[in-house]
Amino acid sequence: MTKHLAVLISGSGSNLQAIIDAIAAGRLDAQIVVVVSNRREAFGLTRAEQAGIPTLYFPLKPYKESARSREQYDADLAAQVATYAPDLIVLAGWMHVLSPSFLDRFPGRVLNLHPALPGQFAGTHAIPAAYAAFQQGEIDHTGVMVHWVVPQVDAGPVLASVAVPIYPDDSLDDLETRMHQAEHRLLVEALAQIDR
Ligand code: GRF
């Protein structure tokens, strides 16, 4: 059954593009029903428009400026997303932590892509953190995971993960590039294995 996806982004949307390309190539039986960004300048919105996918720009700032709570933002965001009737919500570079006000609207249906292995380097800057840990000799590889989202950041049940090697002569850019390539593959594979 074709899965209807709502994809939430904050940045360049290269992972969104991986989903768009997989669907176009017939490698993923899904339809992206909306792309949501909290940042107007996110290039991912352009990618969605170029692919003819509906977009929703939903910034947090107006809530902060009018003393409305983060929970109110999350609840209103969930109500907006729900109008597109998604089967799955995919956080692909979405940089806000979502509270139960959002998550409770889509129980067991929110996935997050995180550029680290389970239990390692939660939060933002996971790739530089892994690079630094490698330089300190603390790890000899890192990885990427797709997990079900729970209120604790980057900590829900893992749907899929893959190790990503780090080499002694890697620059941070080399690792970033290798990690994003792994993300693009893993995200599509993880979505393809969900049969709902
Ligand atoms: C990815 O590394 C994702 O794992 C992280 O933010 C980045 C988003 O990249 N949360 P893009 O916007 O999909 O290119």
Coordinates of N, CA and C and ligand atoms in Angstrom, one line a residue:
M1 N 0.9 -1.2 0.0 CA 0.0 0.0 0.0 C 0.9 1.2 0.0
T2 N 0.6 2.2 -0.9 CA 1.5 3.4 -1.0 C 1.4 4.2 0.3
K3 N 2.6 4.4 0.9 CA 2.6 5.1 2.2 C 2.6 6.6 1.9
H4 N 1.7 7.3 2.6 CA 1.7 8.8 2.5 C 2.6 9.4 3.6
L5 N 3.6 10.1 3.1 CA 4.7 10.6 4.0 C 4.5 12.1 4.1
A6 N 4.6 12.6 5.3 CA 4.9 14.0 5.6 C 6.3 14.1 6.0
V7 N 7.1 14.9 5.3 CA 8.6 15.1 5.5 C 8.8 16.4 6.1
L8 N 9.5 16.4 7.3 CA 9.8 17.7 8.0 C 11.3 18.0 7.9
I9 N 11.6 19.2 7.4 CA 13.0 19.5 7.2 C 13.3 20.9 7.8
S10 N 14.6 21.2 7.9 CA 15.0 22.5 8.3 C 16.2 23.1 7.4
G11 N 16.7 22.2 6.5 CA 17.9 22.6 5.8 C 17.9 22.3 4.4
S12 N 19.0 21.7 3.9 CA 19.2 21.6 2.4 C 18.2 20.5 1.8
G13 N 17.8 19.6 2.7 CA 16.8 18.6 2.2 C 17.4 17.5 1.3
S14 N 18.7 17.2 1.4 CA 19.3 16.2 0.6 C 18.7 14.8 0.9
N15 N 18.3 14.6 2.2 CA 17.6 13.4 2.5 C 16.2 13.3 1.9
L16 N 15.5 14.5 1.9 CA 14.2 14.6 1.2 C 14.4 14.2 -0.2
Q17 N 15.5 14.8 -0.8 CA 15.7 14.5 -2.3 C 15.9 13.0 -2.5
A18 N 16.6 12.3 -1.6 CA 16.8 10.9 -1.7 C 15.4 10.2 -1.7
I19 N 14.5 10.6 -0.9 CA 13.1 10.0 -1.0 C 12.4 10.3 -2.3
I20 N 12.5 11.6 -2.7 CA 11.9 12.0 -4.0 C 12.4 11.1 -5.1
D21 N 13.8 11.0 -5.1 CA 14.4 10.2 -6.2 C 14.0 8.8 -6.2
A22 N 13.9 8.2 -5.0 CA 13.6 6.7 -4.9 C 12.2 6.5 -5.3
I23 N 11.3 7.4 -5.0 CA 9.9 7.3 -5.4 C 9.8 7.3 -7.0
A24 N 10.5 8.3 -7.5 CA 10.5 8.5 -9.0 C 11.1 7.3 -9.7
A25 N 12.1 6.7 -9.1 CA 12.8 5.5 -9.7 C 12.0 4.2 -9.4
G26 N 10.9 4.3 -8.7 CA 10.1 3.1 -8.4 C 10.7 2.2 -7.3
R27 N 11.7 2.8 -6.6 CA 12.4 2.0 -5.5 C 11.6 2.1 -4.2
L28 N 10.6 3.0 -4.1 CA 9.9 3.2 -2.8 C 8.4 3.5 -3.2
D29 N 7.6 2.6 -2.6 CA 6.1 2.7 -2.9 C 5.6 3.7 -1.9
A30 N 5.7 5.0 -2.2 CA 5.3 6.1 -1.2 C 4.9 7.3 -2.0
Q31 N 4.2 8.2 -1.3 CA 3.9 9.5 -1.9 C 4.1 10.5 -0.8
I32 N 4.9 11.6 -1.1 CA 5.1 12.6 -0.1 C 4.0 13.6 -0.3
V33 N 3.1 13.7 0.8 CA 1.9 14.5 0.7 C 2.2 16.0 1.1
V34 N 3.3 16.2 1.9 CA 3.6 17.5 2.3 C 5.1 17.6 2.7
V35 N 5.8 18.7 2.4 CA 7.1 19.0 3.0 C 6.9 20.2 3.9
V36 N 7.3 20.0 5.2 CA 7.2 21.1 6.1 C 8.6 21.6 6.5
S37 N 8.7 22.9 6.6 CA 10.0 23.5 7.1 C 9.7 24.6 8.1
N38 N 10.5 24.7 9.1 CA 10.4 25.8 10.1 C 11.2 27.0 9.6
R39 N 12.0 26.8 8.6 CA 12.8 27.9 8.1 C 12.5 28.2 6.6
R40 N 12.2 29.4 6.3 CA 11.7 29.8 5.0 C 12.8 29.6 3.9
E41 N 14.1 29.7 4.4 CA 15.2 29.7 3.4 C 15.7 28.2 3.2
A42 N 15.0 27.3 3.8 CA 15.5 25.9 3.7 C 15.4 25.5 2.2
F43 N 16.5 25.0 1.6 CA 16.5 24.7 0.2 C 15.6 23.5 -0.1
G44 N 15.3 22.7 1.0 CA 14.4 21.6 0.8 C 13.0 22.0 0.3
L45 N 12.6 23.3 0.7 CA 11.3 23.7 0.2 C 11.4 23.9 -1.4
T46 N 12.5 24.3 -1.9 CA 12.7 24.5 -3.3 C 12.7 23.1 -4.0
R47 N 13.4 22.1 -3.3 CA 13.4 20.8 -3.9 C 11.9 20.2 -4.0
A48 N 11.1 20.5 -2.9 CA 9.7 20.0 -2.9 C 8.9 20.7 -4.1
E49 N 9.1 22.0 -4.2 CA 8.4 22.8 -5.2 C 8.7 22.3 -6.6
Q50 N 10.0 22.0 -6.8 CA 10.5 21.5 -8.1 C 9.9 20.1 -8.4
A51 N 9.6 19.4 -7.3 CA 9.0 18.0 -7.5 C 7.4 18.1 -7.5
G52 N 6.9 19.3 -7.4 CA 5.4 19.4 -7.4 C 4.8 18.9 -6.1
I53 N 5.5 19.0 -5.0 CA 5.0 18.5 -3.7 C 4.5 19.7 -2.9
P54 N 3.3 19.6 -2.3 CA 2.9 20.7 -1.4 C 3.8 21.0 -0.3
T55 N 4.0 22.3 0.0 CA 4.9 22.7 1.1 C 4.2 23.5 2.1
L56 N 4.7 23.5 3.3 CA 4.1 24.2 4.4 C 5.3 24.9 5.2
Y57 N 5.3 26.2 5.2 CA 6.3 26.9 6.0 C 5.7 27.2 7.4
F58 N 6.3 26.7 8.5 CA 5.6 26.8 9.8 C 6.7 27.2 10.8
P59 N 7.0 28.5 10.9 CA 8.0 28.9 11.9 C 7.6 29.0 13.3
L60 N 8.6 28.9 14.2 CA 8.3 28.9 15.6 C 8.3 30.4 16.1
K61 N 9.1 31.2 15.4 CA 9.3 32.6 15.9 C 8.0 33.4 16.2
P62 N 7.0 33.3 15.4 CA 5.7 34.1 15.8 C 5.2 33.6 17.1
Y63 N 5.4 32.3 17.5 CA 4.9 31.8 18.8 C 5.7 32.5 19.9
K64 N 7.0 32.5 19.7 CA 7.9 33.1 20.7 C 7.6 34.6 20.9
E65 N 7.3 35.3 19.8 CA 7.1 36.7 19.8 C 5.7 37.0 20.5
S66 N 4.8 36.0 20.4 CA 3.5 36.3 21.0 C 3.3 35.5 22.3
A67 N 4.4 35.1 22.9 CA 4.4 34.4 24.2 C 3.6 33.2 24.2
R68 N 3.4 32.6 23.0 CA 2.7 31.3 23.0 C 3.8 30.2 23.2
S69 N 3.4 29.1 23.8 CA 4.3 28.1 24.2 C 4.8 27.2 23.1
R70 N 5.9 26.5 23.3 CA 6.4 25.5 22.4 C 5.4 24.4 22.2
E71 N 4.7 24.1 23.3 CA 3.7 23.0 23.2 C 2.6 23.5 22.2
Q72 N 2.2 24.8 22.3 CA 1.2 25.3 21.4 C 1.6 25.2 19.9
Y73 N 2.9 25.5 19.7 CA 3.5 25.4 18.4 C 3.4 24.0 17.9
D74 N 3.8 23.1 18.8 CA 3.8 21.6 18.4 C 2.4 21.1 18.1
A75 N 1.4 21.6 18.9 CA 0.0 21.1 18.7 C -0.5 21.7 17.4
D76 N -0.2 23.0 17.1 CA -0.7 23.6 15.9 C 0.0 23.0 14.7
L77 N 1.3 22.7 14.8 CA 2.0 22.0 13.7 C 1.4 20.7 13.4
A78 N 1.1 19.9 14.5 CA 0.5 18.6 14.3 C -0.9 18.7 13.6
A79 N -1.7 19.7 14.0 CA -3.0 19.9 13.4 C -2.9 20.2 11.9
Q80 N -1.9 21.0 11.6 CA -1.6 21.4 10.1 C -1.2 20.1 9.4
V81 N -0.2 19.4 10.0 CA 0.3 18.2 9.3 C -0.8 17.1 9.1
A82 N -1.7 17.0 10.1 CA -2.8 16.0 10.1 C -3.7 16.3 8.9
T83 N -3.8 17.5 8.5 CA -4.8 17.8 7.4 C -4.4 17.1 6.1
Y84 N -3.1 16.7 6.0 CA -2.6 16.0 4.8 C -2.7 14.5 4.9
A85 N -3.3 14.0 6.1 CA -3.5 12.6 6.3 C -2.3 11.7 6.0
P86 N -1.2 12.0 6.6 CA 0.0 11.2 6.4 C -0.1 9.9 7.2
D87 N 0.5 8.8 6.6 CA 0.6 7.5 7.3 C 1.9 7.6 8.2
L88 N 2.9 8.3 7.7 CA 4.2 8.4 8.5 C 4.7 9.8 8.4
I89 N 5.3 10.2 9.5 CA 6.0 11.5 9.6 C 7.5 11.3 9.6
V90 N 8.2 11.8 8.7 CA 9.6 11.6 8.5 C 10.4 12.9 8.9
L91 N 11.2 12.8 10.0 CA 12.0 14.0 10.3 C 13.3 13.8 9.6
A92 N 13.6 14.6 8.6 CA 14.8 14.5 7.8 C 15.6 15.8 7.9
G93 N 16.2 15.9 9.0 CA 17.0 17.2 9.3 C 16.1 18.2 9.9
W94 N 15.0 17.8 10.6 CA 14.1 18.7 11.3 C 14.9 19.0 12.6
M95 N 15.1 20.4 12.8 CA 16.0 20.7 13.9 C 15.3 21.1 15.2
H96 N 14.0 20.9 15.3 CA 13.3 21.2 16.6 C 13.0 19.8 17.3
V97 N 13.2 19.8 18.6 CA 12.7 18.6 19.4 C 11.2 18.7 19.5
L98 N 10.5 17.7 19.2 CA 9.1 17.7 19.2 C 8.5 17.1 20.5
S99 N 7.6 17.9 21.1 CA 7.1 17.5 22.4 C 5.9 16.5 22.2
P100 N 5.4 15.9 23.3 CA 4.2 15.0 23.2 C 3.0 15.7 22.5
S101 N 3.0 17.1 22.6 CA 1.9 17.8 21.9 C 1.8 17.5 20.4
F102 N 3.0 17.2 19.9 CA 3.0 16.8 18.5 C 3.0 15.3 18.4
L103 N 3.8 14.6 19.1 CA 4.0 13.1 19.0 C 2.7 12.4 19.3
D104 N 2.0 12.8 20.3 CA 0.8 12.1 20.7 C -0.3 12.1 19.6
R105 N -0.1 13.0 18.6 CA -1.1 13.1 17.5 C -0.8 12.0 16.5
F106 N 0.4 11.5 16.5 CA 0.8 10.5 15.5 C 1.6 9.3 16.2
P107 N 0.9 8.7 17.2 CA 1.5 7.6 18.0 C 2.1 6.5 17.1
G108 N 3.4 6.2 17.3 CA 4.1 5.1 16.6 C 4.2 5.4 15.1
R109 N 4.2 6.7 14.7 CA 4.2 7.0 13.3 C 5.2 8.1 12.9
V110 N 6.1 8.4 13.9 CA 7.1 9.5 13.6 C 8.5 8.9 13.6
L111 N 9.2 9.1 12.5 CA 10.6 8.5 12.3 C 11.6 9.7 12.3
N112 N 12.7 9.4 12.8 CA 13.8 10.4 12.7 C 15.1 9.8 12.2
L113 N 15.8 10.5 11.3 CA 17.1 10.1 10.8 C 18.1 10.9 11.7
H114 N 19.1 10.1 12.2 CA 20.1 10.8 13.0 C 21.5 10.3 12.6
P115 N 22.4 11.2 12.4 CA 23.8 10.7 11.9 C 24.7 10.3 13.0
A116 N 24.2 9.2 13.7 CA 25.0 8.6 14.8 C 24.5 7.2 15.0
L117 N 25.2 6.3 15.7 CA 24.7 5.0 16.0 C 23.9 5.1 17.3
P118 N 23.0 4.1 17.5 CA 22.1 4.1 18.7 C 23.0 4.4 20.0
G119 N 22.5 5.3 20.8 CA 23.2 5.6 22.1 C 24.4 6.5 22.0
Q120 N 24.8 6.9 20.8 CA 26.0 7.7 20.6 C 25.6 9.1 20.1
F121 N 26.3 10.1 20.6 CA 26.2 11.5 20.0 C 24.8 12.0 19.7
A122 N 24.0 12.0 20.7 CA 22.6 12.5 20.5 C 22.7 14.0 20.3
G123 N 21.6 14.6 19.7 CA 21.6 16.0 19.5 C 22.3 16.5 18.2
T124 N 22.4 17.8 18.1 CA 23.0 18.3 16.9 C 24.5 18.2 16.9
H125 N 25.2 18.4 15.8 CA 26.6 18.3 15.7 C 27.2 16.9 15.9
A126 N 26.3 15.9 15.7 CA 26.7 14.5 15.9 C 28.0 14.1 15.1
I127 N 28.0 14.6 13.8 CA 29.1 14.2 13.0 C 30.5 14.8 13.5
P128 N 30.5 16.1 13.7 CA 31.8 16.7 14.3 C 32.1 16.0 15.6
A129 N 31.1 15.6 16.4 CA 31.4 15.0 17.7 C 32.1 13.6 17.5
A130 N 31.6 12.9 16.5 CA 32.2 11.5 16.2 C 33.6 11.7 15.6
Y131 N 33.8 12.8 14.8 CA 35.1 13.0 14.2 C 36.1 13.3 15.3
A132 N 35.7 14.1 16.3 CA 36.6 14.5 17.4 C 36.9 13.2 18.2
A133 N 35.8 12.4 18.5 CA 36.1 11.2 19.3 C 37.0 10.2 18.6
F134 N 36.9 10.2 17.2 CA 37.9 9.4 16.4 C 39.3 9.9 16.6
Q135 N 39.4 11.2 16.5 CA 40.8 11.8 16.7 C 41.4 11.5 18.1
Q136 N 40.5 11.4 19.1 CA 40.9 11.1 20.4 C 41.1 9.6 20.6
G137 N 40.9 8.8 19.5 CA 41.1 7.4 19.7 C 40.0 6.7 20.4
E138 N 38.8 7.4 20.6 CA 37.7 6.8 21.4 C 36.8 5.9 20.6
I139 N 36.8 6.1 19.3 CA 35.9 5.2 18.4 C 36.7 4.9 17.2
D140 N 36.4 3.8 16.5 CA 37.1 3.6 15.2 C 36.1 3.6 14.1
H141 N 34.8 3.9 14.4 CA 33.8 4.1 13.3 C 32.6 4.8 13.9
T142 N 31.8 5.3 13.1 CA 30.5 5.9 13.6 C 29.4 5.3 12.8
G143 N 28.3 6.0 12.6 CA 27.2 5.4 11.8 C 26.0 6.3 11.7
V144 N 24.9 5.7 11.2 CA 23.7 6.5 11.0 C 22.5 5.6 11.4
M145 N 21.4 6.2 11.9 CA 20.3 5.4 12.3 C 19.0 6.1 12.0
V146 N 18.0 5.3 11.8 CA 16.6 5.7 11.6 C 15.8 5.1 12.8
H147 N 15.2 6.0 13.6 CA 14.5 5.4 14.8 C 13.1 6.0 14.9
W148 N 12.3 5.3 15.7 CA 11.0 5.8 16.0 C 11.1 6.9 17.1
V149 N 10.4 8.0 16.9 CA 10.6 9.1 17.8 C 9.8 9.0 19.1
V150 N 10.5 9.2 20.2 CA 9.9 9.3 21.6 C 10.3 10.7 22.1
P151 N 9.7 11.2 23.2 CA 10.0 12.5 23.7 C 11.5 12.7 24.0
Q152 N 12.2 11.6 24.4 CA 13.7 11.8 24.7 C 14.4 11.9 23.4
V153 N 15.3 12.9 23.3 CA 15.9 13.2 22.0 C 16.8 12.1 21.4
D154 N 16.5 11.7 20.2 CA 17.3 10.7 19.4 C 17.4 9.4 20.2
A155 N 16.3 9.0 20.8 CA 16.5 7.8 21.7 C 15.4 6.7 21.5
G156 N 14.5 6.8 20.5 CA 13.5 5.8 20.4 C 13.9 4.5 19.8
P157 N 13.0 3.5 19.7 CA 13.4 2.2 19.1 C 14.0 2.4 17.7
V158 N 15.1 1.6 17.5 CA 15.8 1.8 16.2 C 15.2 0.9 15.1
L159 N 14.8 1.5 14.0 CA 14.3 0.8 12.9 C 15.4 0.2 12.0
A160 N 16.5 1.1 11.8 CA 17.6 0.6 10.9 C 18.8 1.4 11.3
S161 N 20.0 0.8 11.2 CA 21.2 1.6 11.4 C 22.3 0.9 10.6
V162 N 23.3 1.7 10.3 CA 24.5 1.2 9.5 C 25.7 1.9 10.0
A163 N 26.8 1.1 10.1 CA 28.1 1.6 10.5 C 28.7 2.4 9.3
V164 N 29.4 3.5 9.7 CA 30.1 4.3 8.7 C 31.6 4.4 9.1
P165 N 32.5 3.9 8.3 CA 33.9 4.0 8.7 C 34.5 5.4 8.7
I166 N 35.5 5.6 9.6 CA 36.3 6.8 9.6 C 37.7 6.4 9.3
Y167 N 38.4 7.2 8.4 CA 39.8 6.8 8.0 C 40.7 7.9 8.6
P168 N 41.9 7.5 9.0 CA 42.9 8.4 9.6 C 43.1 9.7 8.8
D169 N 43.1 9.6 7.5 CA 43.4 10.8 6.7 C 42.1 11.6 6.3
D170 N 41.0 11.2 6.9 CA 39.7 11.9 6.7 C 39.8 13.3 7.2
S171 N 39.2 14.2 6.3 CA 38.9 15.6 6.9 C 37.5 15.5 7.4
L172 N 37.0 16.5 8.1 CA 35.6 16.5 8.6 C 34.7 16.4 7.4
D173 N 35.1 17.2 6.4 CA 34.2 17.2 5.1 C 34.1 15.8 4.5
D174 N 35.3 15.0 4.5 CA 35.3 13.7 4.0 C 34.2 12.8 4.7
L175 N 34.3 12.9 6.1 CA 33.3 12.2 6.9 C 31.9 12.6 6.7
E176 N 31.7 13.9 6.6 CA 30.3 14.5 6.4 C 29.7 13.9 5.1
T177 N 30.6 13.9 4.0 CA 30.1 13.4 2.7 C 29.7 11.9 2.8
R178 N 30.6 11.1 3.5 CA 30.4 9.7 3.6 C 29.1 9.4 4.4
M179 N 28.9 10.3 5.5 CA 27.7 10.1 6.3 C 26.5 10.4 5.6
H180 N 26.5 11.5 4.8 CA 25.2 11.9 4.1 C 24.9 10.8 3.0
Q181 N 25.9 10.2 2.4 CA 25.7 9.2 1.4 C 25.0 8.0 2.1
A182 N 25.5 7.7 3.3 CA 24.9 6.6 4.1 C 23.5 6.9 4.5
E183 N 23.3 8.1 4.9 CA 21.9 8.6 5.3 C 20.9 8.4 4.2
H184 N 21.3 8.8 3.0 CA 20.4 8.8 1.8 C 20.0 7.4 1.5
R185 N 21.0 6.4 1.7 CA 20.7 5.0 1.4 C 19.8 4.4 2.5
L186 N 20.2 4.7 3.8 CA 19.5 4.1 4.9 C 18.1 4.5 5.0
L187 N 17.9 5.8 4.8 CA 16.5 6.4 5.0 C 15.5 5.7 4.0
V188 N 16.0 5.6 2.8 CA 15.1 4.9 1.8 C 14.9 3.4 2.1
E189 N 16.0 2.8 2.5 CA 15.8 1.3 2.9 C 14.9 1.2 4.1
A190 N 15.0 2.1 5.1 CA 14.2 2.0 6.3 C 12.7 2.2 5.9
L191 N 12.4 3.2 5.1 CA 11.0 3.4 4.7 C 10.5 2.3 3.9
A192 N 11.3 1.7 3.0 CA 10.8 0.6 2.2 C 10.4 -0.6 3.0
Q193 N 11.1 -0.8 4.2 CA 10.8 -2.0 5.0 C 9.6 -1.9 5.8
I194 N 9.0 -0.7 5.9 CA 7.8 -0.5 6.7 C 6.6 -0.8 5.8
D195 N 5.8 -1.9 6.3 CA 4.6 -2.2 5.5 C 3.4 -1.8 6.2
R196 N 3.1 -0.6 6.1 CA 1.8 -0.2 6.7 C 1.0 0.8 5.9
Ligands
GRF1 C1 21.3 15.3 8.2 O1 22.6 15.0 8.6 C2 20.3 14.8 9.3 O2 20.7 13.5 9.8 C3 20.5 15.8 10.3 O3 20.5 17.0 9.6 C4 21.0 16.8 8.3 C5 19.9 17.2 7.3 O4 20.5 17.2 6.0 N1 19.5 15.8 11.3 P1 19.5 17.5 4.8 O5 18.8 18.7 5.1 O6 18.6 16.3 4.6 O7 20.5 17.6 3.6

